[in-house]
Coordinates of C-alpha atoms and ligand atoms in Angstrom, one line a residue:
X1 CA -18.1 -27.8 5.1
X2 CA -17.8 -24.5 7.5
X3 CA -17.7 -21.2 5.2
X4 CA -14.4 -20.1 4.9
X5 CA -15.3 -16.5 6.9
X6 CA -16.3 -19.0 10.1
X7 CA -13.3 -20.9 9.6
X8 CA -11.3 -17.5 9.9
X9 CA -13.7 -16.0 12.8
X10 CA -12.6 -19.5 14.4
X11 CA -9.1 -19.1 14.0
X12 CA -9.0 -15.3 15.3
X13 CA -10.9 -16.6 18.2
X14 CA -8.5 -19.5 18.9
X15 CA -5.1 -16.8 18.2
X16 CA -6.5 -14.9 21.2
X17 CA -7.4 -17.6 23.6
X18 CA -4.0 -19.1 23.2
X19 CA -2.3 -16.0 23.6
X20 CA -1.0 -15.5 20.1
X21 CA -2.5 -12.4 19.3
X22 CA -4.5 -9.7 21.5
X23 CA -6.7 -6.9 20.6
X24 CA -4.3 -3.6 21.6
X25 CA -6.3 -1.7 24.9
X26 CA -8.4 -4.5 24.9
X27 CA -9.8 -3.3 28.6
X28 CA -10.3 0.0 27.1
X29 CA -12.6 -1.4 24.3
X30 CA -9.5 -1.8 21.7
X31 CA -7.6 0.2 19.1
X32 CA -8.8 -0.1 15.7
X33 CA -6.4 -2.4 14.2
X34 CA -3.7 -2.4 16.7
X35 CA -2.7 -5.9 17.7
X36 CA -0.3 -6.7 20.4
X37 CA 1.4 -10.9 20.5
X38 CA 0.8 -13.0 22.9
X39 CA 3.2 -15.1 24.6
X40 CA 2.8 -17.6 22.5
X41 CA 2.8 -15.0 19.5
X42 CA 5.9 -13.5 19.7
X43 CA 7.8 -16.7 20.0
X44 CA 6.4 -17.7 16.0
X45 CA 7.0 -13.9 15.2
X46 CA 10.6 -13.7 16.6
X47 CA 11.5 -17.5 14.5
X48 CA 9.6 -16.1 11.6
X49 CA 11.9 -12.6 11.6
X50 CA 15.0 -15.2 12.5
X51 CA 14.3 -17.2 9.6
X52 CA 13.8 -14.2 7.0
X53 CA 16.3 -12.7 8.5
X54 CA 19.4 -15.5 8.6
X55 CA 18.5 -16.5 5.2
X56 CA 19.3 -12.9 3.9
X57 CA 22.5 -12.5 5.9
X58 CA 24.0 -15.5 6.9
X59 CA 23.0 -17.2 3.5
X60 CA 24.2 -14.3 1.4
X61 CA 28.1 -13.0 1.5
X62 CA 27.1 -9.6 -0.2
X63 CA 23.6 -8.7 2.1
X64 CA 24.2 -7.0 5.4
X65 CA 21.4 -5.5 8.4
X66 CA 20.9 -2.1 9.5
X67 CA 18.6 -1.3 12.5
X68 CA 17.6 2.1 11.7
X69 CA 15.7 4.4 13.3
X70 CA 12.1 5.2 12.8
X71 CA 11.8 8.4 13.4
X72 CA 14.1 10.4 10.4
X73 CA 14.5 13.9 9.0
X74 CA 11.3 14.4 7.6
X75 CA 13.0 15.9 3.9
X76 CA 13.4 11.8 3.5
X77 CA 9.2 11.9 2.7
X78 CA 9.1 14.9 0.7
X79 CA 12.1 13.3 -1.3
X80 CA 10.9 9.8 -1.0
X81 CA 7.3 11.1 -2.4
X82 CA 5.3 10.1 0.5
X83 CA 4.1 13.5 1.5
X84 CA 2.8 14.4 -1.5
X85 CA 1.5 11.1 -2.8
X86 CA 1.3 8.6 -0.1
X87 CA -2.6 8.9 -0.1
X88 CA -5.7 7.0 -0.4
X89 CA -8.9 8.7 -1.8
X90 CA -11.0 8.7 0.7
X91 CA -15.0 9.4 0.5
X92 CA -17.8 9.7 3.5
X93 CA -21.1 8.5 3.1
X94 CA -23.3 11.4 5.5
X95 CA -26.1 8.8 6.7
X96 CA -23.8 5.7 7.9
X97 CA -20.6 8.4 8.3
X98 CA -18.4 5.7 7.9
X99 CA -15.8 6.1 5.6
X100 CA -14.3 4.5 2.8
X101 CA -11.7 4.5 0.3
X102 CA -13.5 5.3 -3.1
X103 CA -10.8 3.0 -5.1
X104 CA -12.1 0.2 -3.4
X105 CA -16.1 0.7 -3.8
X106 CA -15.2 1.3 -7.4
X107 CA -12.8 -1.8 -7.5
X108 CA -15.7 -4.0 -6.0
X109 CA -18.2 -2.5 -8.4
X110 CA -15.7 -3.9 -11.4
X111 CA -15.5 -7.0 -9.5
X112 CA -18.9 -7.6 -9.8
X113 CA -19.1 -7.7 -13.3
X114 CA -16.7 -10.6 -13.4
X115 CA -18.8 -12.2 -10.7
X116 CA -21.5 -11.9 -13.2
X117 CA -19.0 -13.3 -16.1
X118 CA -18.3 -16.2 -14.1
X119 CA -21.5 -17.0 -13.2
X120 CA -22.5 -17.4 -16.4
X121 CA -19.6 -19.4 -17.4
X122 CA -20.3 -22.0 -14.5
X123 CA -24.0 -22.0 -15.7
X124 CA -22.8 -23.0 -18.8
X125 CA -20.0 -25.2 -17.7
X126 CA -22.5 -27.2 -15.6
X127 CA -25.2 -26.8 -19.3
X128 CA -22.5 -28.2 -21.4
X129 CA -20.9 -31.0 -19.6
X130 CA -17.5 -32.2 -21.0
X131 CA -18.2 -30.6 -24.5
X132 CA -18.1 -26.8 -23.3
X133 CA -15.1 -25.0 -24.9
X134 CA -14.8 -22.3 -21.8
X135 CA -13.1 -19.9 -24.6
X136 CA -15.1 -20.0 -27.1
X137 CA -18.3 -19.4 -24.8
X138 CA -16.4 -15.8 -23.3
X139 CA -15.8 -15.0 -27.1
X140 CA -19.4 -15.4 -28.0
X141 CA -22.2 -15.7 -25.6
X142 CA -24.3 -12.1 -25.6
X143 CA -24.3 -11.5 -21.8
X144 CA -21.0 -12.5 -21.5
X145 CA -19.6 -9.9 -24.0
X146 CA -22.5 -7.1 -23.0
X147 CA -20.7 -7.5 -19.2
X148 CA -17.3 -7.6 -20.1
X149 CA -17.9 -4.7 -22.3
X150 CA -19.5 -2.5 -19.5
X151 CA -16.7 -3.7 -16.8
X152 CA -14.0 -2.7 -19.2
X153 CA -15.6 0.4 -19.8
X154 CA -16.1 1.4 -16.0
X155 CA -12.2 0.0 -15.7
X156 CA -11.1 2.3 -18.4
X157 CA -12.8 5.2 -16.8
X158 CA -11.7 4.2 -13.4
X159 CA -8.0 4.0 -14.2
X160 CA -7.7 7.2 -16.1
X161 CA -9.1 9.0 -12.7
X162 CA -6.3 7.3 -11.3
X163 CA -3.7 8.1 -13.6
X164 CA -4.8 11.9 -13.6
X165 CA -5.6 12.1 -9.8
X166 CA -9.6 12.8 -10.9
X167 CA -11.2 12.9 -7.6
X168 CA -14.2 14.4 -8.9
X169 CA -14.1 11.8 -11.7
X170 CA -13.9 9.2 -9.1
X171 CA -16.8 10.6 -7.2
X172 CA -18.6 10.7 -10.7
X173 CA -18.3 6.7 -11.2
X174 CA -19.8 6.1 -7.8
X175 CA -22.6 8.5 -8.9
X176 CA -23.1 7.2 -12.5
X177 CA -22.7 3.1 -11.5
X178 CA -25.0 4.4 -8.5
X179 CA -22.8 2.6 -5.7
X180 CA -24.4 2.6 -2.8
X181 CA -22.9 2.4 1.6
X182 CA -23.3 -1.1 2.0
X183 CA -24.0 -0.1 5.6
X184 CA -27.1 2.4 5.2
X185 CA -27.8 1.4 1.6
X186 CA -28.1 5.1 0.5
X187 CA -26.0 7.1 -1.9
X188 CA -25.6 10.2 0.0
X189 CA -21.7 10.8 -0.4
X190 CA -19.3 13.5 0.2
X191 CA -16.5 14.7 -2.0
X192 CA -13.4 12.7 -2.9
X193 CA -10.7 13.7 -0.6
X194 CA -7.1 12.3 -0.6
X195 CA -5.8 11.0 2.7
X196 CA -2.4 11.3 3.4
X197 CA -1.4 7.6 5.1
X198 CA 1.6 9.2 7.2
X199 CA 1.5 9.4 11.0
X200 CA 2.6 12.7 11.8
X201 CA 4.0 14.2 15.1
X202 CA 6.1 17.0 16.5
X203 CA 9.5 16.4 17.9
X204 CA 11.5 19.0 20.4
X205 CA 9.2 21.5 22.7
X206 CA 7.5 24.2 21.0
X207 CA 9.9 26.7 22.6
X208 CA 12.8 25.2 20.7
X209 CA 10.8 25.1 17.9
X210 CA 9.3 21.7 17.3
X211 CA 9.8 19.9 14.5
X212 CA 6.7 17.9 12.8
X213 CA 8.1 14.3 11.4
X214 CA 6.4 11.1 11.0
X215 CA 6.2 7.7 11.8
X216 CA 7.9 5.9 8.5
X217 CA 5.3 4.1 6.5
X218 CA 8.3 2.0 5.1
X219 CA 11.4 0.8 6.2
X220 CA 12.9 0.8 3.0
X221 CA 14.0 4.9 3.8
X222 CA 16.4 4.1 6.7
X223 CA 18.1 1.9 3.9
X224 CA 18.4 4.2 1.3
X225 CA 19.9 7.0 3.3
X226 CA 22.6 4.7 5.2
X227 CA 23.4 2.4 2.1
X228 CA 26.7 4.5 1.6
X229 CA 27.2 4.3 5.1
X230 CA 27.3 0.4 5.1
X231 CA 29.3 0.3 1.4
X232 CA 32.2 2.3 3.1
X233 CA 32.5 0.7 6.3
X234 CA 31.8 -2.9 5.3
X235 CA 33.8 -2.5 2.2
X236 CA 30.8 -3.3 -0.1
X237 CA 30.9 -3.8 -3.7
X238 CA 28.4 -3.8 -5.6
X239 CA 25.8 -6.0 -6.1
X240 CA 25.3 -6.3 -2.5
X241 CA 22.1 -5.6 -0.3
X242 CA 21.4 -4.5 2.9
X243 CA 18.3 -6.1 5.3
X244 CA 16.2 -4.1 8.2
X245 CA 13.5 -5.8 10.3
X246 CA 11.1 -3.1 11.7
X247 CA 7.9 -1.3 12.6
X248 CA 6.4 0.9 10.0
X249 CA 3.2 3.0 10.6
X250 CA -0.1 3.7 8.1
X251 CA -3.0 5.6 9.3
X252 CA -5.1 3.0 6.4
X253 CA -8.3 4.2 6.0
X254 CA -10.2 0.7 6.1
X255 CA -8.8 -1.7 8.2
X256 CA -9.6 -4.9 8.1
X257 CA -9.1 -8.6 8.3
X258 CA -7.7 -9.0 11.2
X259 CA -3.4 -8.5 11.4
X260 CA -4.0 -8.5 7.8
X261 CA -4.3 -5.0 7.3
X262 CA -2.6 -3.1 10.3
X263 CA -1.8 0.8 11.4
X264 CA 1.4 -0.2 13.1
X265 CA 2.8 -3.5 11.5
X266 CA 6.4 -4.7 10.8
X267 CA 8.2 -5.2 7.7
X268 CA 11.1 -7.1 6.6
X269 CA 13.5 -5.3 4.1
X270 CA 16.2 -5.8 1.6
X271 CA 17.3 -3.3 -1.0
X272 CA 20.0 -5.0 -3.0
X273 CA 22.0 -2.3 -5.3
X274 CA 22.5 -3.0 -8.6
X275 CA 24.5 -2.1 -11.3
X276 CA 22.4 0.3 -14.0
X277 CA 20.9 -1.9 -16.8
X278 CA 21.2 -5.2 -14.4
X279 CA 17.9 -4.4 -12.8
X280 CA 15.7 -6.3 -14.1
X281 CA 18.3 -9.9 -14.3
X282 CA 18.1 -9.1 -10.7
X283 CA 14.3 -8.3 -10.2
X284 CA 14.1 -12.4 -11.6
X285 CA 16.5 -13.8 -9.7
X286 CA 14.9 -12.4 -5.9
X287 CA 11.5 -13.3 -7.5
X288 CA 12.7 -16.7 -7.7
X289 CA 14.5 -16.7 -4.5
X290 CA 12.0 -15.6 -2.3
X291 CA 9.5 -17.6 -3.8
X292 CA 11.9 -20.6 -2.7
X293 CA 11.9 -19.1 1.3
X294 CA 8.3 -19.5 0.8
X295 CA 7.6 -22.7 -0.3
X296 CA 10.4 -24.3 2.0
X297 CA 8.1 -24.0 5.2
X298 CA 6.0 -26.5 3.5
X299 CA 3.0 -24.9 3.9
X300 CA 1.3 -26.0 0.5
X301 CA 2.7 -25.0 -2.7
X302 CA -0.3 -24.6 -4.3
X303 CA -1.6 -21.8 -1.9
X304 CA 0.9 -19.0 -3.7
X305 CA 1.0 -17.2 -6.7
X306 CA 2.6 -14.3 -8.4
X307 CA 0.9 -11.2 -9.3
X308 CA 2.9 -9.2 -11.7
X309 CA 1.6 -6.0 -11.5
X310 CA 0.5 -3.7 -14.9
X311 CA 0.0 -0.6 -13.6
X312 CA 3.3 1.0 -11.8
X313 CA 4.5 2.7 -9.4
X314 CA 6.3 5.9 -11.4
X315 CA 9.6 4.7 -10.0
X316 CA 9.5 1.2 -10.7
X317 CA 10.3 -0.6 -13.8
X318 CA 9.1 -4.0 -12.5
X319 CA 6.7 -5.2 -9.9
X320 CA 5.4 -8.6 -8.5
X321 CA 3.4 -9.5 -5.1
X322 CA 4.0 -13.1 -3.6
X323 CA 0.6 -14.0 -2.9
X324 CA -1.3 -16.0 -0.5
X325 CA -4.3 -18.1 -0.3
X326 CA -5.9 -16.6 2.8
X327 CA -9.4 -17.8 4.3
X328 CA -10.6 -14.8 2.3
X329 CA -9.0 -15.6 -0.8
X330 CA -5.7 -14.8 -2.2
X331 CA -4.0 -11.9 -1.1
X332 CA -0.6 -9.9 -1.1
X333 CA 2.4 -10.9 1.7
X334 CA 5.3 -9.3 0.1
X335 CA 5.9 -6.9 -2.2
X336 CA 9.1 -7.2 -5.2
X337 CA 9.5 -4.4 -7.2
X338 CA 12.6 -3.2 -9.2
X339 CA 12.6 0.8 -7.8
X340 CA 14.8 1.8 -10.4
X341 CA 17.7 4.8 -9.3
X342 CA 14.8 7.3 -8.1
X343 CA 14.7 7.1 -4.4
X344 CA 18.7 7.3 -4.1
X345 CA 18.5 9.9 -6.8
X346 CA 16.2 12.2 -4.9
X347 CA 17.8 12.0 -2.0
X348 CA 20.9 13.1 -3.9
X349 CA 18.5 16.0 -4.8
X350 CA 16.7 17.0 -1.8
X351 CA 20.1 16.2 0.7
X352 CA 22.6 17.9 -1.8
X353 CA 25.0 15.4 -0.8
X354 CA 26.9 13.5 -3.6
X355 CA 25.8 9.4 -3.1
X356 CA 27.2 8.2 -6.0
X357 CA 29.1 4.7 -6.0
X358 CA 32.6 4.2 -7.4
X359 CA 32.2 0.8 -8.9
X360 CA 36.3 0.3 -9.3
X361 CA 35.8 -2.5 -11.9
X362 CA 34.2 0.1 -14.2
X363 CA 36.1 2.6 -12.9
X364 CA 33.2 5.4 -12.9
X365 CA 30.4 6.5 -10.6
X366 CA 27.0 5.8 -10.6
X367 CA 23.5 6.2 -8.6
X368 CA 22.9 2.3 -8.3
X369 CA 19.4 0.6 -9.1
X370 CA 17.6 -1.0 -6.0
X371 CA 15.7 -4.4 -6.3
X372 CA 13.7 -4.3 -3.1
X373 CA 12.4 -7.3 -1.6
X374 CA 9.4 -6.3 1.0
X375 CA 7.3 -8.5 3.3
X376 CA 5.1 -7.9 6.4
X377 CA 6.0 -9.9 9.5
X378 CA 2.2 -9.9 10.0
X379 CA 0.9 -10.9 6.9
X380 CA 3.3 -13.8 7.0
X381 CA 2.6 -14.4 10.4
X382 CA -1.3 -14.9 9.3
X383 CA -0.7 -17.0 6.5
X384 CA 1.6 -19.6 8.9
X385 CA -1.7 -19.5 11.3
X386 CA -4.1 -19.8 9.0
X387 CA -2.5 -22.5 6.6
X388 CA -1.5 -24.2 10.0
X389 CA -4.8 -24.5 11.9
X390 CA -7.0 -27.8 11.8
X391 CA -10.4 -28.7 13.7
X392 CA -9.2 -32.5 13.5
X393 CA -11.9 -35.0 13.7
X394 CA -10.2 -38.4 15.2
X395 CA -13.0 -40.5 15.0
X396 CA -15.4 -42.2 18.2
X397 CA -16.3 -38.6 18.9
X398 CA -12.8 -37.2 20.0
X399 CA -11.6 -34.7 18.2
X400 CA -8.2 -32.0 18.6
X401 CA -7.9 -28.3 17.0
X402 CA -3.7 -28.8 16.4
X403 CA -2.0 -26.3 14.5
X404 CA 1.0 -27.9 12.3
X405 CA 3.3 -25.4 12.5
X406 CA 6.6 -26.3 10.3
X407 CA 9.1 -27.3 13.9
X408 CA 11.7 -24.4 13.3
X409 CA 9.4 -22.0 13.9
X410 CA 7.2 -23.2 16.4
X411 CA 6.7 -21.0 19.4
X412 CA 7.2 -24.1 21.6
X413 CA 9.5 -27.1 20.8
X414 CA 9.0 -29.6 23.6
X415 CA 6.9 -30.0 26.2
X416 CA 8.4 -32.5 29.0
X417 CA 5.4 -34.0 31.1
X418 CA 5.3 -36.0 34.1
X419 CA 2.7 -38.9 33.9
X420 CA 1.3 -38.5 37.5
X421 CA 2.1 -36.2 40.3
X422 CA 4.2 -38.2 42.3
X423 CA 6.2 -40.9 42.7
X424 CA 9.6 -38.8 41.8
X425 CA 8.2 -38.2 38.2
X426 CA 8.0 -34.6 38.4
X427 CA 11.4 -34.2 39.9
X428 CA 12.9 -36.1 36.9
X429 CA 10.3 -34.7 34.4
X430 CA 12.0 -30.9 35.8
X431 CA 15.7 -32.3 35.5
X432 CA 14.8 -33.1 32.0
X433 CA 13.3 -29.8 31.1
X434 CA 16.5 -27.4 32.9
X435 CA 18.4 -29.6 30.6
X436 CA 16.8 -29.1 27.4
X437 CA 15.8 -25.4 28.0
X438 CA 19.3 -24.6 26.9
X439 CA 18.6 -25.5 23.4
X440 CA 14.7 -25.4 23.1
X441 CA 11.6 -23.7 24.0
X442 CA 10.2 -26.2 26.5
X443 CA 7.4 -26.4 28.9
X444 CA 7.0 -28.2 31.8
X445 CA 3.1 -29.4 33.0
X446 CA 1.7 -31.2 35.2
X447 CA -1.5 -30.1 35.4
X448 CA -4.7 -32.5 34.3
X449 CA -4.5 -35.9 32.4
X450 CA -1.8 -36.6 30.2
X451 CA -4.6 -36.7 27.4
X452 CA -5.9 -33.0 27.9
X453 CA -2.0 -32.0 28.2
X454 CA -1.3 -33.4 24.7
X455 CA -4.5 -31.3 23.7
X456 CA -3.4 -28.2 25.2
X457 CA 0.8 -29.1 23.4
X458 CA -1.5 -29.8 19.8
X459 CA -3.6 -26.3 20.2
X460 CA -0.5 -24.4 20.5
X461 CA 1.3 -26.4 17.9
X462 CA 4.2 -28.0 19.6
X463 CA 5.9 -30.8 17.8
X464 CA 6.9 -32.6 20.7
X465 CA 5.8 -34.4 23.9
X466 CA 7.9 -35.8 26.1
X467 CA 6.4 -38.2 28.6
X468 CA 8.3 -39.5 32.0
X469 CA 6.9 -42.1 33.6
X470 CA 7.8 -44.9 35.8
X471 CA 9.9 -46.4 33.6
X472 CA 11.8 -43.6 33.0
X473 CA 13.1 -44.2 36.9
X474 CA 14.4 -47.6 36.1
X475 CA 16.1 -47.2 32.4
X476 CA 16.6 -43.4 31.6
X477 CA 14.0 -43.6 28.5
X478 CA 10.5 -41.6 28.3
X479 CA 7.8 -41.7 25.4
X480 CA 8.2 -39.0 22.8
X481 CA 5.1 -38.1 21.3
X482 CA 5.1 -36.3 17.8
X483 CA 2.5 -33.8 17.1
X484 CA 1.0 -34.4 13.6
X485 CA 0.7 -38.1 13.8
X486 CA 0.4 -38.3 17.2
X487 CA 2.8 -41.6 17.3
X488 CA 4.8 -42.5 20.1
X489 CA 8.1 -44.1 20.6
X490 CA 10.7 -44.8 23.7
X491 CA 13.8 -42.8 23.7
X492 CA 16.9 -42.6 25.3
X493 CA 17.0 -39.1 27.6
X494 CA 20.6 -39.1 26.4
X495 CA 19.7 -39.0 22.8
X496 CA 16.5 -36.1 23.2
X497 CA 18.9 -33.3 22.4
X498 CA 20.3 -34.9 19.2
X499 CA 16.5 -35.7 18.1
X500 CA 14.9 -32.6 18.8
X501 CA 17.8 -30.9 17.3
X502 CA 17.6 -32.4 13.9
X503 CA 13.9 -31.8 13.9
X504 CA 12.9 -28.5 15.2
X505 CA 16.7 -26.1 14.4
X506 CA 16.4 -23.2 12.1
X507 CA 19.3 -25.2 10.3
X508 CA 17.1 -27.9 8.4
X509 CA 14.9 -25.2 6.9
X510 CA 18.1 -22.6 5.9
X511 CA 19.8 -25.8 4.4
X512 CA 16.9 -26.1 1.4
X513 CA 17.6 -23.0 0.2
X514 CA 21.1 -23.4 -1.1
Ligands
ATP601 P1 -1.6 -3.2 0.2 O1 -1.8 -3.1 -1.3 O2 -2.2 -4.5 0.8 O3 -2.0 -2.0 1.0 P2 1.0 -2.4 -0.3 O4 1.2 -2.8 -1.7 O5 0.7 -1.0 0.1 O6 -0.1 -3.3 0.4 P3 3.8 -2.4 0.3 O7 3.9 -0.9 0.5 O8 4.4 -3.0 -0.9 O9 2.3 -2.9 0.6 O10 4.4 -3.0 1.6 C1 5.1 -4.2 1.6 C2 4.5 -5.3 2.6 O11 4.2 -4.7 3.8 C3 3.2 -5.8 2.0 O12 3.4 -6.9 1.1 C4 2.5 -6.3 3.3 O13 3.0 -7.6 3.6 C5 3.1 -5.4 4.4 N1 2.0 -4.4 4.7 C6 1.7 -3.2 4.0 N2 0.7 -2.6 4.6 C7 0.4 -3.3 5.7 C8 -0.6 -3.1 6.7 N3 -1.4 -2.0 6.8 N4 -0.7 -4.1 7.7 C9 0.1 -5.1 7.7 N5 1.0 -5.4 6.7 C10 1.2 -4.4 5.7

């Protein structure tokens, strides 16, 4: 079987050379993770953002959108906490002088240690056969306990140089565990430094007195300082929530993996405001909820998982990532964290303004609590490609790369292909496809066999061929081919738009989550 990093190196290669995904300034060597979307990109991205966002507002009475700005008074990050602590500890090493964030070479050092733990519990696994008790053996084999011991030591040490912002503690453990660059293999580092992740600019000329602001890390901001805003002129009550798609912007100090890890990306938002002391009844319920959005694409409901975090955030009083299993294991696609009253409460403080909501039924004013529900376009744009993608092997040497996207959210629906050049097919094939483009994404080709045309419909994941040929002239039917099985049938013209409709609308995926 291919390793799982060429199986991701083959799916990066096949996102660009079907125009889903571009390197930014690729004729100007790239920008370090900057991606721009290919035509065939932004198509899954738009139905992705449609699909996130018409389940939050159309499916809920009480959640709203906003489409705020991204540029805002830049008190919101000195209230919000991001320019003092929105950083990343960042260390050089002088002889590769690349750089690296020292919670990570610290966090792969601990990860080795279980590495080493689990090797020795497979060893024994494979020892022991059917008789190994897997607890027993990490209660009381030596090594076992001798590396468990040492990684929870180095965690310990590790997360109180967190907790206490130790950067020359942090610099310390890379010295002690002797950590070296995995580039030039040497140990020759520079201080800890924190890196703020903010994108800053100035805004007005310089004789007017320019104005430094930022490019928001978060959406989530825009929210918090319009929520009264949207509670008095949509005559909210509360609990209700209000939704934002947008761009957010993180100067991240390692980027990697592709749209995985970005420096301009785009988030989908909801902040639902809560009544104090209902928080966490309502941290539950959007854990479950959006767990549901998830899984109702289909795309394997083994491949998430929760991660409840331990260690949080000083504002929240509840956390959890939705998880994904990536090609390189399973990683974070949206964030759920109950955020407490702090961020309305110090923008109360730093704006002076009273933001306090009159809950009528209680008949006093409160700051509300905010469950925020947070998920990158990107991320969940990755895990649909990667989950989706399959090097097909159909047997007597023929083989397809098809990518099974669910049909709501394919870039393309239909394709509507002529089976020769002539003979009044392509006229008809055409007359189809003005028809259906009212309704559906659809392509017309006519280029090559009808067999490399399918190919090209299957590597961009379209669901649905639709063949004319010569009997189409005489009795107004053509072949419908469906992606994933590739199996044919005849169908009336006439009946293609109630077909197609019932396969590939947003509708059929909205309806399982009510
Ligand atoms: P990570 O730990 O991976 O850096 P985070 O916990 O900082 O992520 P949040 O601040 O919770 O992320 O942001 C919410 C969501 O925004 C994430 O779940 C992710 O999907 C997305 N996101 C965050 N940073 C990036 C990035 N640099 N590139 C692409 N998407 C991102």
């Amino acid at each position: 079987m291919a390793k799982q990093e060429d199986v991701f190196k083959t799916i990066v290669a096949h996102a660009k050379e079907y125009g889903f995904v571009f390197q930014s300034s690729e004729i100007y060597d790239g920008l370090s993770a900057v991606y721009d979307y290919g035509q065939n990109g932004v198509e899954l991205k738009n139905n992705i953002k449609r699909y996130w966002w018409e389940a939050m507002t159309m499916l809920n009475d009480n959640i709203v959108g906003i489409d705020s700005a991204i540029f805002m008074h830049p008190t919101i990050w000195k209230a919000s906490g991001h320019v003092d602590a929105f950083n990343d500890p960042l260390i050089d090493n002088k002889d590769s002088k690349k750089r690296y964030r020292a919670d990570v070479l610290i966090e792969d050092e601990i990860a080795k240690f279980d590495e080493k733990i689990n090797k020795e519990v497979a060893k024994a696994a494979k020892r022991f056969g059917e008789t190994f008790d897997e607890e027993m053996f990490r209660q009381t084999n030596p090594r076992v306990l001798e590396h468990t011991r040492k990684r929870d030591e180095l965690h310990q040490r590790y997360s109180d140089a967190m907790n206490a912002n130790d950067l020359s503690e942090l610099k310390q453990i890379i010295l002690d565990y002797e950590i070296v660059d995995p580039i030039s293999g040497t140990r020759n580092w520079t201080d800890v430094r924190q890196f703020n992740l903010m994108f800053k600019t100035e805004m007005g000329s310089t004789a007017d007195g320019a104005m430094e602001v930022y490019l928001r890390p978060e959406t989530a901001q825009g929210i918090f300082v319009n929520y009264l805003n949207v509670q008095k002129t949509g005559r909210m009550r509360i609990p209700f929530g209000i939704a934002q798609i947008g761009k957010a912007f993180r100067n991240e100090i390692v980027a990697r993996q592709f749209i995985f890890r970005m420096r301009e990306f785009e988030q989908m938002e909801m902040q639902f405001f809560v009544r104090p002391g209902e928080e966490l009844k309502w941290f539950d319920h959007w854990r479950q909820v959006r767990l549901r959005w998830h899984k109702a694409l289909g795309l394997g409901d083994e491949k998430y998982r929760y991660h409840d975090h331990e260690k949080l955030a000083h504002y929240a009083n509840a956390a959890t990532d939705i998880e994904f299993q990536m090609p390189f294991g399973f990683k974070e696609v949206e964030g759920i964290h109950s955020r407490t009253n702090f961020d309305l409460s110090q923008h109360e403080k730093y704006s002076g303004k009273n933001i306090k909501y009159f809950d009528p039924e209680l008949n006093e004013s409160y700051v509300p609590y905010v469950i925020e529900t947070s998920i990158g376009v990107d991320r969940m744009f990755l895990s649909v490609l990667c989950s989706c993608y399959e090097a097909q092997d159909l047997g007597n040497g023929d083989s397809r790369v098809v990518l099974h996207f669910p049909a709501p959210i394919a870039p393309v629906k239909c394709a509507v292909l002529p089976l020769v050049k002539k003979d009044g097919l392509p006229e008809k094939a055409r007359e189809i496809q003005h028809r259906l483009r009212f309704d559906f994404t659809c392509q017309y080709d006519e280029k090559d066999s009808i067999g490399k045309r399918y190919r090209r419909q299957d590597a961009i994941g379209t669901p649905f061929c639709i063949t004319v040929d010569h009997q189409t002239l005489e009795d107004g039917t053509v072949t419908l081919r469906e992606r994933d099985s590739m199996d044919q049938r005849r169908v009336a013209i006439d009946n293609l738009e109630k077909i197609l409709g019932e396969q590939v609308s947003l509708n059929s995926l909205l309806k399982k989550l009510v």
